[in-house]
Short mmCIF file of C-alpha atoms in Angstrom, two decimals:
data_model
loop_
_atom_site.label_atom_id
_atom_site.label_comp_id
_atom_site.label_asym_id
_atom_site.label_seq_id
_atom_site.Cartn_x
_atom_site.Cartn_y
_atom_site.Cartn_z
CA MET A 1 9.64 -34.06 -6.07
CA ASP A 2 6.67 -33.17 -3.97
CA TYR A 3 8.32 -34.95 -0.91
CA LEU A 4 11.52 -32.92 -1.38
CA LEU A 5 9.69 -29.63 -1.55
CA ASN A 6 7.70 -30.74 1.64
CA LEU A 7 11.06 -31.29 3.25
CA ILE A 8 12.33 -27.94 2.42
CA ASP A 9 9.17 -26.39 3.78
CA HIS A 10 9.46 -28.07 7.17
CA MET A 11 13.25 -28.42 7.47
CA SER A 12 15.90 -25.71 6.76
CA ALA A 13 17.95 -26.12 3.59
CA PRO A 14 21.17 -25.74 5.49
CA GLY A 15 20.03 -28.50 8.04
CA ILE A 16 19.42 -30.81 5.21
CA ILE A 17 22.85 -30.12 3.68
CA VAL A 18 24.71 -30.54 7.10
CA SER A 19 22.69 -33.71 7.96
CA ILE A 20 23.53 -35.22 4.44
CA THR A 21 27.19 -34.17 4.84
CA ALA A 22 27.34 -35.71 8.29
CA PHE A 23 25.74 -38.83 6.96
CA LEU A 24 28.26 -39.30 4.21
CA VAL A 25 31.17 -38.92 6.85
CA GLY A 26 29.43 -41.11 9.30
CA ILE A 27 28.86 -43.96 6.96
CA LYS A 28 32.56 -44.28 6.35
CA PHE A 29 33.81 -43.40 9.83
CA PRO A 30 33.78 -46.93 11.39
CA ASP A 31 36.16 -48.07 8.62
CA TRP A 32 38.57 -45.27 9.51
CA ASP A 33 40.26 -47.81 11.88
CA PHE A 34 42.63 -48.68 8.95
CA LYS A 35 43.71 -45.03 8.67
CA MET A 36 44.22 -44.83 12.57
CA GLY A 37 46.38 -47.85 12.43
CA LEU A 38 43.79 -49.97 14.31
CA LYS A 39 42.61 -53.42 13.54
CA HIS A 40 39.50 -53.76 11.43
CA ARG A 41 36.31 -53.46 13.54
CA SER A 42 37.98 -51.96 16.45
CA LEU A 43 35.60 -50.91 19.14
CA LEU A 44 37.10 -47.39 18.90
CA THR A 45 35.35 -46.82 15.71
CA HIS A 46 32.87 -49.54 15.31
CA SER A 47 30.85 -48.27 18.33
CA PRO A 48 28.88 -45.19 19.12
CA LEU A 49 31.73 -43.71 21.31
CA VAL A 50 32.14 -40.80 18.99
CA LEU A 51 28.52 -39.81 19.46
CA LEU A 52 29.12 -39.25 23.17
CA ILE A 53 31.76 -36.68 22.24
CA PHE A 54 29.19 -34.80 19.96
CA PHE A 55 26.63 -34.89 22.73
CA LYS A 56 29.06 -33.17 25.00
CA LEU A 57 29.83 -30.44 22.28
CA TYR A 58 26.18 -30.13 21.64
CA GLU A 59 25.40 -29.21 25.34
CA ARG A 60 27.78 -26.43 25.03
CA ASP A 61 26.26 -25.03 21.89
CA LYS A 62 22.81 -26.20 21.09
CA SER A 63 22.89 -25.03 17.50
CA SER A 64 20.26 -26.28 15.15
CA SER A 65 23.03 -27.09 12.55
CA PHE A 66 24.82 -29.38 14.96
CA ARG A 67 21.61 -31.02 15.87
CA TYR A 68 21.21 -31.94 12.13
CA PHE A 69 24.84 -33.01 12.05
CA ILE A 70 24.17 -35.49 15.03
CA MET A 71 20.93 -36.70 13.27
CA GLY A 72 22.67 -37.59 10.19
CA PHE A 73 25.88 -39.06 11.83
CA ALA A 74 23.94 -41.28 14.18
CA LEU A 75 21.82 -42.63 11.46
CA ALA A 76 24.85 -43.38 9.29
CA LEU A 77 26.54 -45.24 12.15
CA ALA A 78 23.42 -47.43 12.77
CA LEU A 79 23.21 -48.21 8.96
CA HIS A 80 26.94 -49.26 8.92
CA PHE A 81 26.51 -51.40 11.83
CA ILE A 82 23.40 -53.01 10.29
CA PHE A 83 25.49 -53.91 7.21
CA ASP A 84 28.21 -55.26 9.63
CA ILE A 85 25.84 -57.51 11.49
CA PHE A 86 25.03 -59.58 8.41
CA PRO A 87 28.56 -60.63 7.29
CA LYS A 88 29.38 -63.67 5.16
CA GLY A 89 30.76 -65.39 7.96
CA TRP A 90 31.50 -64.76 11.65
CA SER A 91 35.37 -65.06 11.75
CA GLY A 92 38.45 -62.84 11.39
CA GLY A 93 37.51 -59.41 10.07
CA ALA A 94 33.79 -59.67 10.85
CA LEU A 95 34.55 -59.88 14.71
CA LEU A 96 34.86 -56.73 16.94
CA LYS A 97 38.42 -56.06 18.23
CA VAL A 98 39.26 -54.65 21.52
CA PRO A 99 41.96 -52.04 20.97
CA GLY A 100 45.21 -52.45 22.67
CA LEU A 101 44.61 -56.03 23.70
CA ASN A 102 44.98 -57.67 20.26
CA LEU A 103 41.69 -59.45 21.19
CA SER A 104 38.76 -60.46 19.00
CA LEU A 105 35.53 -60.78 20.62
CA LYS A 106 33.59 -64.10 20.23
CA PRO A 107 30.82 -64.28 17.47
CA MET A 108 27.96 -63.99 19.91
CA ILE A 109 29.43 -60.99 21.80
CA SER A 110 30.29 -59.27 18.53
CA LYS A 111 26.58 -59.69 17.33
CA SER A 112 25.09 -58.75 20.61
CA LEU A 113 27.19 -55.51 20.72
CA LEU A 114 26.62 -54.65 17.14
CA PHE A 115 22.89 -55.00 17.81
CA LEU A 116 23.13 -52.72 20.85
CA PHE A 117 25.02 -50.16 19.02
CA ILE A 118 22.42 -50.15 16.19
CA VAL A 119 19.59 -49.68 18.74
CA TYR A 120 21.53 -46.92 20.56
CA SER A 121 22.61 -45.01 17.34
CA LEU A 122 19.07 -45.15 15.85
CA PHE A 123 17.62 -44.10 19.26
CA GLU A 124 19.91 -41.10 19.50
CA GLY A 125 19.27 -40.16 15.91
CA ILE A 126 15.49 -40.05 16.56
CA ARG A 127 15.87 -38.33 19.94
CA TYR A 128 17.50 -35.31 18.10
CA THR A 129 14.44 -35.09 15.69
CA ARG A 130 11.88 -32.34 16.47
CA SER A 131 9.01 -33.50 14.14
CA LEU A 132 7.57 -36.34 12.32
CA THR A 133 8.77 -34.81 9.12
CA GLU A 134 12.33 -35.21 10.40
CA PHE A 135 11.73 -38.71 11.60
CA PHE A 136 10.48 -39.75 8.11
CA TYR A 137 13.54 -37.84 6.68
CA LEU A 138 15.76 -40.20 8.57
CA PHE A 139 13.70 -43.16 7.22
CA PHE A 140 14.02 -41.71 3.58
CA VAL A 141 17.74 -41.15 3.79
CA GLY A 142 18.28 -44.65 5.28
CA SER A 143 16.21 -46.44 2.68
CA ILE A 144 18.03 -44.73 -0.07
CA CYS A 145 21.41 -45.79 1.37
CA LEU A 146 20.25 -49.38 1.66
CA LEU A 147 19.16 -49.32 -2.04
CA GLN A 148 22.42 -47.70 -3.22
CA ASN A 149 24.62 -50.38 -1.25
CA MET A 150 22.46 -53.32 -2.25
CA LYS A 151 24.84 -54.50 -5.03
CA LYS A 152 27.97 -53.63 -3.19
CA GLU A 153 26.91 -55.28 0.15
CA GLU A 154 25.05 -58.17 -1.76
CA LYS A 155 22.18 -57.91 0.79
CA PHE A 156 19.08 -55.76 1.15
CA PHE A 157 16.13 -57.46 2.76
CA ARG A 158 17.54 -58.37 6.26
CA PRO A 159 19.28 -54.92 6.58
CA PHE A 160 16.21 -53.11 5.37
CA PHE A 161 13.71 -54.95 7.72
CA THR A 162 16.09 -54.57 10.61
CA PHE A 163 16.41 -50.89 9.94
CA GLY A 164 12.71 -50.39 9.29
CA ILE A 165 11.41 -52.27 12.27
CA LEU A 166 13.76 -50.81 14.78
CA LEU A 167 13.38 -47.27 13.55
CA PHE A 168 9.66 -47.34 13.92
CA LEU A 169 9.69 -49.14 17.27
CA LEU A 170 12.08 -46.67 18.58
CA GLY A 171 10.24 -43.73 16.94
CA SER A 172 6.94 -44.89 18.80
CA LEU A 173 8.67 -44.20 22.09
CA LYS A 174 8.79 -40.49 20.97
CA TYR A 175 6.05 -39.95 18.46
CA LYS A 176 2.39 -40.78 19.57
CA GLU A 177 1.32 -41.05 15.87
CA ILE A 178 3.95 -43.73 15.19
CA TYR A 179 3.02 -45.60 18.41
CA LYS A 180 -0.67 -45.82 17.20
CA THR A 181 0.52 -47.05 13.88
CA VAL A 182 2.90 -49.76 15.47
CA GLU A 183 0.23 -50.76 17.94
CA LYS A 184 -2.38 -51.13 15.21
CA THR A 185 0.00 -53.06 12.91
CA SER A 186 1.05 -55.36 15.83
CA ILE A 187 -2.63 -56.28 16.59
CA ASN A 188 -3.34 -56.94 13.01
CA VAL A 189 -0.27 -59.10 12.61
CA ILE A 190 -1.27 -61.08 15.71
CA LYS A 191 -4.87 -61.59 14.33
CA ILE A 192 -3.44 -62.84 10.93
CA SER A 193 -1.01 -65.14 12.72
CA LYS A 194 -3.63 -66.65 14.91
CA LYS A 195 -5.99 -67.20 11.87
CA TYR A 196 -3.16 -68.79 9.86
CA TYR A 197 -2.21 -71.01 12.89
CA TYR A 198 -5.81 -72.21 13.31
CA GLU A 199 -6.18 -72.99 9.53
CA ILE A 200 -3.02 -74.99 9.70
CA LYS A 201 -4.29 -77.08 12.68
CA LYS A 202 -7.52 -77.95 10.92
#
């Protein structure tokens, strides 16, 4: 409850509503390929292409509400792609499709592209934040989504760690506080790893 009150103090209530609405639309958007008569996992919807359109629109009218919309939508795309990168098997519907060519990309290419799409979508979501509060808001919303979809997707730890690690690594590029935390954590992990390695060698 205290966290929600703090959010409202540092973020506008309309902004939160807009970002949540955008998130709910964005998390479903890639699967609209069915409604558009495209093959599942078409690159038209299973990529950040739509974000490029939003960026152009934002350049014309840099409203705060639309900024929140992009934050929520970009986060949602990243999470959808994170779930997609951990399928039960890399064949058929798990592969990305090239629209118009009736072509399924190879597993390694599909994996690589999905990873790039995750990184890019998270990067843009973070880029449109204006404060650490907004950054942690993205982490909070993303974590809730992963928890809610854990049973449906039958996976949690790999998506959660992928999301958390990438979000904080990319966040460290914008926020010094996060950079210092990531740097300190990395040093501690290296020290522990070295200690464990030398103990095994004994």
